[in-house]
Amino acid sequence: MLVLGFESSCDETGVALVEARPGQPVPALLGHGLHSQIDMHQAYGGVVPELASRDHIRRVVPLTRQVLAQAGRSLSEVDVVAFTRGPGLAGALLVGAGAACALAAALDKPVLGVHHLEGHLLSPFLSADPPEFPFVALLVSGGHTQLMQVDGVGRYTLLGETIDDAAGEAFDKSAKLLGLGYPGGPALSRLAEFGNPQAYALPRPLLHSGDLNFSFAGLKTAVLTQVRKIEGQPCYQTQADLAASTQAAIVEVLVKKALKAVDSTGLKRLVVAGGVGANAELRQQLDAACRKRGVRVHYPELHLCTDNGAMIALAAAMRLQAGVARASQDYGFDVRPRWDLEQQSA
Ligand code: KG4
Ligand code: ZN
């Protein structure tokens, strides 16, 4: 079964082709293409939704051609067309959904809308070291910070989540306060390499709350207070110290809560997914902490941490293989800008 997948929930257009073969638990990635809109949005300091939608329209057809050529397959061989149904920017999602449904209708093939976070969650299955069910998942993206117990495809139990800002948002907003522009996470972590993580005692919100929830809004306020104090005395080292201290605060909370989730479920496997999962400091600290406890950690390949089409085609193929979803020839698509992953649970 060949599944062509479209991702267009935010500022990346992704297209990918996967093949699910009987007897093989993980579909094979045959080709994928990605266009990042970072350069376009950079001038505005963040994602401009209308520009994002228009750019997805421009990219989706050339990327599809590129992916099929890369895979050496033709459109007529595609069995199912998948797309990100949500969550994300409504206009951007509509482009991927519209393209997927129009193509499927023209090919007389079924479509399947998938949950963006399920794509992130399953993306480590495309790595050289794929996980096995069950596991705890730490989902850390620009819009979500969640801990999930994952017992199988479509079997997701929410263990905890952020009550305000997401971890990616904390990176992005702090980076903006430090004048680092968009996207903030990678920029802040690059600067943090040259700073002292203990220079500023920033808050670790909800670290000892006893539950598995997160809160990052207070951290942003604390960073703002420090930025105001150093205003007028621009110094590279001070900025790097503040960046390193901010990253240390976010990473410590993520690592401690992820370990708490592992302990409370008794599971010995942790999967980290979503854009913040690309953060080198987070990976290093999780690896060290999990090694000590005999817990295996799995990540997506670095280039599949942030948004991409491969994870969407993969999630669709795995859902179909597991029998928890059915593709349909109802092309009257709708998108879900807000959508809980637990609603996808079988
Ligand atoms: O998963 P993703 O690509 O998009 C969403 O679904 O939101 O995640 C994007 C988020 C942004 O907040 C970005 O700043 C953050 O992931 N991010 C990072 C790094 N790379 C991306 N944060 C920290 N360190 C990184 N290396
Ligand atoms: Zn994402």
Coordinates of N, CA, C and O and ligand atoms in Angstrom, one line a residue, residues 7 9 116-117 120 141-142 274-275 305-307 311, ligand 2:
E7 N 1.7 17.6 4.5 CA 1.7 18.4 5.8 C 1.7 19.9 5.4 O 2.6 20.4 4.6
S9 N 0.4 22.4 8.1 CA -0.3 23.0 9.3 C 0.3 24.3 9.7 O -0.4 25.1 10.4
H116 N -1.7 16.0 13.5 CA -0.4 16.4 13.3 C 0.5 15.8 14.5 O 1.7 15.4 14.2
L117 N 0.0 15.9 15.7 CA 0.8 15.4 16.8 C 1.0 13.9 16.8 O 2.0 13.4 17.2
H120 N 4.1 13.5 14.7 CA 5.3 13.7 15.5 C 5.6 12.5 16.4 O 6.7 12.0 16.5
S141 N 6.5 20.6 21.0 CA 6.5 21.3 19.7 C 6.2 22.8 20.0 O 6.3 23.3 21.1
G142 N 6.0 23.6 18.9 CA 5.8 25.0 19.1 C 4.4 25.3 19.8 O 4.3 26.3 20.5
G274 N 8.7 16.1 18.2 CA 8.3 17.6 18.1 C 9.6 18.4 18.0 O 10.7 18.0 18.3
G275 N 9.4 19.6 17.5 CA 10.5 20.5 17.1 C 11.6 20.7 18.2 O 12.8 20.7 18.0
C305 N 12.5 15.9 13.1 CA 12.0 16.4 14.4 C 11.0 17.5 14.2 O 9.9 17.6 14.8
T306 N 11.3 18.5 13.3 CA 10.4 19.6 13.0 C 9.4 19.1 11.9 O 9.5 17.9 11.4
D307 N 8.4 19.9 11.6 CA 7.3 19.5 10.7 C 7.8 18.9 9.4 O 8.7 19.5 8.8
M311 N 6.2 12.2 8.4 CA 5.5 11.7 9.6 C 4.0 11.6 9.4 O 3.3 10.8 10.0
Ligands
ZN2 ZN 4.7 20.1 14.5

